[in-house]
Amino acid sequence: MVKPLIQHPVMQRIAAPFMLGCFLLLTWQLSFQQLEVPVYVVPKPSDIVMALMNQSSLLFGSLWVTLKITLLAFACAVIIGTLIAFLFVQSRVVEACFMPYAILFQVTPIVAIAPLVIIWIQNTTLALVVCAMLVAVFPILTNTTLGLRSVNKGLLNLFQINKASRWQILMRLRVPNALPYFFGGLRISCGLALIGAVVSEFVAGAGGTSAGLAYQILQAGFQLDLPLMFAALFLITCTGLGLFVLMSLLSRVFLRKWHESEQV
């Protein structure tokens, strides 16, 4: 039996949100045009598109700066978070000793830590990467640790009965079991890395050739150039969405053949 078009997975996941977005943008454009809302209060989508086109070199140059910081921080978060999770799963004592400090870093607002990091680390780019990494590392750490520990007790006993080493148990049992948790952490962490990068740029206020999108938002706010501000926000949003989609695709590639979470 052929499914109705509205029930098709592609329609539900892509076309429906796209159509809703187009409807909202059209409503925004027509209503604000009819009400003659000043551009310095809230710009219309057409104003934002014009700002994006007119300032494309400035905005996309700043986007690359922010994206570079985000990707570096995300990569560091993945490596550090995964390695610490491997360490935690080997010893409950180590986890009990260090997990409270990981939670401490997570619950402390990055805007409170960033000025100290920027003072201590003279290289601005490195300081921003460290700040963004501190924001992004916790989901990787906790999700991977949970996945490594959530192994089937029967399978673990089977490995132990067959004299499997700790390394064999880790690589052949715990790591495959942790992959769904790990990829879930990636989807959360990539967005947090972007948030951390943008917030850190706000705190640093770095201009010149190393200016990211946060700096452009600040400058646009000072000049009441709201179309430019919204254009920068649009690029940040698209970047976050793109990173999330990329992590979701990566998860699907690795899990679709054997894990039920990607087979629906």
CSV table of C-alpha atoms in Angstrom, one decimal:
chain,number,residue,atom,x,y,z
A,1,MET,CA,0.0,0.0,0.0
A,2,VAL,CA,1.4,3.4,-1.0
A,3,LYS,CA,1.7,5.8,1.9
A,4,PRO,CA,0.2,9.3,1.6
A,5,LEU,CA,2.7,12.0,0.7
A,6,ILE,CA,2.4,13.6,4.1
A,7,GLN,CA,3.5,10.4,5.7
A,8,HIS,CA,6.6,9.9,3.6
A,9,PRO,CA,9.8,10.2,5.7
A,10,VAL,CA,11.5,12.6,3.3
A,11,MET,CA,8.4,14.8,3.4
A,12,GLN,CA,8.3,14.8,7.2
A,13,ARG,CA,12.0,15.4,7.8
A,14,ILE,CA,12.8,17.9,5.0
A,15,ALA,CA,10.0,19.2,2.9
A,16,ALA,CA,7.6,19.9,5.8
A,17,PRO,CA,10.0,22.0,7.9
A,18,PHE,CA,11.2,23.8,4.7
A,19,MET,CA,7.7,24.7,3.7
A,20,LEU,CA,6.9,25.9,7.2
A,21,GLY,CA,10.0,28.1,7.1
A,22,CYS,CA,9.1,29.6,3.8
A,23,PHE,CA,5.6,30.4,5.0
A,24,LEU,CA,7.0,32.1,8.1
A,25,LEU,CA,9.5,34.1,6.1
A,26,LEU,CA,6.8,35.2,3.6
A,27,THR,CA,4.5,36.2,6.5
A,28,TRP,CA,7.4,38.1,8.1
A,29,GLN,CA,8.2,39.9,4.8
A,30,LEU,CA,4.6,40.8,3.9
A,31,SER,CA,3.4,41.8,7.4
A,32,PHE,CA,6.4,44.0,8.1
A,33,GLN,CA,6.2,45.6,4.7
A,34,GLN,CA,2.6,46.3,5.2
A,35,LEU,CA,3.1,47.7,8.7
A,36,GLU,CA,6.1,49.8,7.5
A,37,VAL,CA,8.3,48.7,10.4
A,38,PRO,CA,11.5,50.7,10.4
A,39,VAL,CA,14.6,48.7,9.4
A,40,TYR,CA,16.4,49.8,12.5
A,41,VAL,CA,13.7,48.1,14.7
A,42,VAL,CA,13.3,44.8,12.9
A,43,PRO,CA,14.6,44.3,9.3
A,44,LYS,CA,12.6,42.4,6.7
A,45,PRO,CA,14.0,39.2,5.2
A,46,SER,CA,14.7,41.1,2.0
A,47,ASP,CA,16.8,43.6,4.0
A,48,ILE,CA,18.8,40.7,5.6
A,49,VAL,CA,19.4,39.1,2.2
A,50,MET,CA,20.7,42.5,0.8
A,51,ALA,CA,23.0,42.9,3.8
A,52,LEU,CA,24.3,39.3,3.2
A,53,MET,CA,25.0,40.1,-0.4
A,54,ASN,CA,26.5,43.5,0.1
A,55,GLN,CA,28.7,42.5,3.0
A,56,SER,CA,29.4,38.9,1.8
A,57,SER,CA,33.2,39.2,1.9
A,58,LEU,CA,33.1,40.6,5.5
A,59,LEU,CA,30.6,38.1,6.8
A,60,PHE,CA,32.0,35.0,5.2
A,61,GLY,CA,35.5,36.0,6.2
A,62,SER,CA,34.3,36.3,9.8
A,63,LEU,CA,32.3,33.0,9.4
A,64,TRP,CA,35.5,31.2,8.6
A,65,VAL,CA,37.2,32.6,11.7
A,66,THR,CA,34.3,31.4,13.9
A,67,LEU,CA,34.0,28.1,12.1
A,68,LYS,CA,37.8,27.5,12.5
A,69,ILE,CA,37.6,28.1,16.3
A,70,THR,CA,34.5,25.9,16.5
A,71,LEU,CA,36.0,23.0,14.6
A,72,LEU,CA,39.2,23.1,16.6
A,73,ALA,CA,37.4,23.3,19.9
A,74,PHE,CA,35.1,20.5,18.8
A,75,ALA,CA,38.0,18.2,17.7
A,76,CYS,CA,39.7,18.9,21.0
A,77,ALA,CA,36.5,18.2,23.0
A,78,VAL,CA,36.1,14.8,21.1
A,79,ILE,CA,39.6,13.7,21.7
A,80,ILE,CA,39.9,14.8,25.4
A,81,GLY,CA,36.4,13.7,26.3
A,82,THR,CA,36.8,10.3,24.8
A,83,LEU,CA,40.2,9.7,26.4
A,84,ILE,CA,38.9,10.7,29.8
A,85,ALA,CA,35.9,8.5,29.4
A,86,PHE,CA,38.2,5.6,28.6
A,87,LEU,CA,40.1,6.4,31.8
A,88,PHE,CA,36.9,6.7,33.9
A,89,VAL,CA,35.6,3.3,32.7
A,90,GLN,CA,38.7,1.6,33.9
A,91,SER,CA,38.5,2.8,37.4
A,92,ARG,CA,35.5,3.9,39.5
A,93,VAL,CA,37.9,5.7,41.9
A,94,VAL,CA,39.4,7.8,39.1
A,95,GLU,CA,35.8,8.7,38.0
A,96,ALA,CA,34.8,9.6,41.5
A,97,CYS,CA,37.8,11.8,41.9
A,98,PHE,CA,37.6,13.8,38.7
A,99,MET,CA,34.0,13.8,37.7
A,100,PRO,CA,33.0,16.5,40.2
A,101,TYR,CA,35.6,18.8,38.6
A,102,ALA,CA,34.2,18.1,35.2
A,103,ILE,CA,30.8,19.0,36.5
A,104,LEU,CA,32.3,22.2,38.0
A,105,PHE,CA,33.6,23.3,34.7
A,106,GLN,CA,30.3,22.5,33.0
A,107,VAL,CA,28.1,24.5,35.4
A,108,THR,CA,30.4,27.5,35.6
A,109,PRO,CA,29.3,30.1,32.9
A,110,ILE,CA,31.8,30.4,30.2
A,111,VAL,CA,31.5,34.2,30.4
A,112,ALA,CA,33.0,34.0,33.8
A,113,ILE,CA,35.9,31.8,32.8
A,114,ALA,CA,36.6,33.3,29.4
A,115,PRO,CA,38.3,36.6,30.7
A,116,LEU,CA,40.7,34.5,32.8
A,117,VAL,CA,41.6,32.2,30.0
A,118,ILE,CA,42.1,35.1,27.6
A,119,ILE,CA,44.4,36.8,30.2
A,120,TRP,CA,46.4,33.6,30.9
A,121,ILE,CA,46.7,32.5,27.3
A,122,GLN,CA,48.3,35.3,25.2
A,123,ASN,CA,47.3,33.8,21.8
A,124,THR,CA,43.7,35.0,21.3
A,125,THR,CA,42.8,32.2,18.9
A,126,LEU,CA,44.1,29.5,21.3
A,127,ALA,CA,42.3,31.1,24.2
A,128,LEU,CA,39.0,31.1,22.3
A,129,VAL,CA,39.5,27.4,21.3
A,130,VAL,CA,40.1,26.5,25.0
A,131,CYS,CA,37.0,28.4,26.1
A,132,ALA,CA,34.8,26.7,23.4
A,133,MET,CA,36.3,23.3,24.2
A,134,LEU,CA,35.4,23.7,27.9
A,135,VAL,CA,31.8,24.2,26.9
A,136,ALA,CA,31.7,21.3,24.4
A,137,VAL,CA,33.7,18.6,26.2
A,138,PHE,CA,31.1,17.6,28.9
A,139,PRO,CA,28.5,15.9,26.6
A,140,ILE,CA,31.2,13.8,25.0
A,141,LEU,CA,32.6,12.8,28.4
A,142,THR,CA,29.3,11.9,30.0
A,143,ASN,CA,27.7,10.2,27.0
A,144,THR,CA,30.8,8.1,26.2
A,145,THR,CA,31.3,7.1,29.8
A,146,LEU,CA,27.6,6.1,30.1
A,147,GLY,CA,27.9,4.1,26.9
A,148,LEU,CA,31.1,2.3,27.9
A,149,ARG,CA,29.5,1.3,31.2
A,150,SER,CA,26.1,0.3,29.8
A,151,VAL,CA,27.3,-3.1,28.5
A,152,ASN,CA,25.2,-6.2,28.8
A,153,LYS,CA,26.1,-8.1,31.9
A,154,GLY,CA,25.9,-11.5,30.3
A,155,LEU,CA,28.2,-10.5,27.5
A,156,LEU,CA,30.7,-9.0,30.0
A,157,ASN,CA,30.7,-12.3,31.9
A,158,LEU,CA,31.2,-14.2,28.7
A,159,PHE,CA,34.3,-12.1,27.9
A,160,GLN,CA,35.6,-12.6,31.4
A,161,ILE,CA,35.0,-16.3,31.3
A,162,ASN,CA,37.0,-16.5,28.1
A,163,LYS,CA,39.9,-14.7,29.7
A,164,ALA,CA,39.6,-11.6,27.6
A,165,SER,CA,42.0,-8.8,28.5
A,166,ARG,CA,40.8,-5.3,29.6
A,167,TRP,CA,41.9,-4.0,26.2
A,168,GLN,CA,39.8,-6.7,24.4
A,169,ILE,CA,36.8,-6.0,26.5
A,170,LEU,CA,37.2,-2.3,25.9
A,171,MET,CA,37.6,-2.5,22.1
A,172,ARG,CA,35.3,-5.4,21.3
A,173,LEU,CA,32.5,-4.9,23.8
A,174,ARG,CA,32.5,-1.5,25.4
A,175,VAL,CA,33.4,0.7,22.4
A,176,PRO,CA,30.8,-0.8,20.0
A,177,ASN,CA,28.2,-0.5,22.8
A,178,ALA,CA,29.1,3.1,23.4
A,179,LEU,CA,28.9,4.3,19.8
A,180,PRO,CA,25.2,5.3,19.9
A,181,TYR,CA,25.9,7.3,23.1
A,182,PHE,CA,29.0,8.8,21.6
A,183,PHE,CA,27.2,10.0,18.5
A,184,GLY,CA,24.5,11.4,20.6
A,185,GLY,CA,27.1,13.4,22.5
A,186,LEU,CA,28.6,14.6,19.2
A,187,ARG,CA,25.2,16.1,18.1
A,188,ILE,CA,25.0,18.0,21.4
A,189,SER,CA,28.7,19.0,21.5
A,190,CYS,CA,29.0,20.4,18.0
A,191,GLY,CA,26.3,23.0,18.8
A,192,LEU,CA,27.9,23.8,22.2
A,193,ALA,CA,31.3,24.3,20.5
A,194,LEU,CA,29.7,26.9,18.3
A,195,ILE,CA,28.0,28.6,21.2
A,196,GLY,CA,31.3,28.6,23.2
A,197,ALA,CA,33.2,30.1,20.2
A,198,VAL,CA,30.6,32.9,19.7
A,199,VAL,CA,30.4,33.7,23.4
A,200,SER,CA,34.1,33.7,23.8
A,201,GLU,CA,34.4,36.1,20.8
A,202,PHE,CA,31.9,38.4,22.5
A,203,VAL,CA,34.1,38.4,25.6
A,204,ALA,CA,37.4,38.8,23.7
A,205,GLY,CA,36.0,41.5,21.4
A,206,ALA,CA,38.9,40.7,19.0
A,207,GLY,CA,38.7,42.7,15.8
A,208,GLY,CA,40.8,43.0,12.7
A,209,THR,CA,41.6,40.0,10.5
A,210,SER,CA,40.8,37.7,13.4
A,211,ALA,CA,37.3,39.1,13.9
A,212,GLY,CA,34.6,36.4,14.0
A,213,LEU,CA,30.9,36.7,13.6
A,214,ALA,CA,30.4,37.8,17.2
A,215,TYR,CA,32.5,40.8,16.6
A,216,GLN,CA,30.5,41.7,13.5
A,217,ILE,CA,27.3,41.4,15.6
A,218,LEU,CA,28.7,43.8,18.2
A,219,GLN,CA,29.8,46.3,15.6
A,220,ALA,CA,26.4,46.1,13.9
A,221,GLY,CA,24.7,46.7,17.2
A,222,PHE,CA,26.8,49.8,17.9
A,223,GLN,CA,25.9,51.2,14.5
A,224,LEU,CA,22.3,50.1,14.6
A,225,ASP,CA,22.9,48.1,11.4
A,226,LEU,CA,20.3,45.5,12.2
A,227,PRO,CA,20.2,43.9,8.7
A,228,LEU,CA,23.9,43.1,9.1
A,229,MET,CA,23.3,41.8,12.6
A,230,PHE,CA,20.6,39.5,11.5
A,231,ALA,CA,22.7,38.4,8.6
A,232,ALA,CA,25.5,37.4,11.0
A,233,LEU,CA,23.0,35.6,13.2
A,234,PHE,CA,21.6,33.8,10.1
A,235,LEU,CA,25.1,32.5,9.3
A,236,ILE,CA,25.6,31.3,12.9
A,237,THR,CA,22.3,29.5,12.8
A,238,CYS,CA,23.1,27.9,9.5
A,239,THR,CA,26.5,26.8,10.7
A,240,GLY,CA,25.0,25.2,13.8
A,241,LEU,CA,22.3,23.5,11.8
A,242,GLY,CA,24.9,22.2,9.3
A,243,LEU,CA,27.1,20.8,12.0
A,244,PHE,CA,24.1,19.0,13.6
A,245,VAL,CA,23.1,17.5,10.2
A,246,LEU,CA,26.7,16.4,9.6
A,247,MET,CA,26.9,14.7,12.9
A,248,SER,CA,23.5,13.0,12.3
A,249,LEU,CA,24.7,11.8,8.9
A,250,LEU,CA,27.9,10.5,10.5
A,251,SER,CA,25.8,8.6,13.1
A,252,ARG,CA,23.6,7.1,10.4
A,253,VAL,CA,26.6,5.9,8.4
A,254,PHE,CA,28.1,4.1,11.4
A,255,LEU,CA,24.9,2.8,13.0
A,256,ARG,CA,22.3,2.1,10.4
A,257,LYS,CA,23.4,-1.5,9.7
A,258,TRP,CA,23.2,-2.7,13.2
A,259,HIS,CA,21.6,-0.3,15.7
A,260,GLU,CA,17.8,0.2,15.9
A,261,SER,CA,18.1,4.0,16.6
A,262,GLU,CA,19.1,4.5,12.9
A,263,GLN,CA,16.8,1.9,11.4
A,264,VAL,CA,13.5,3.6,11.9
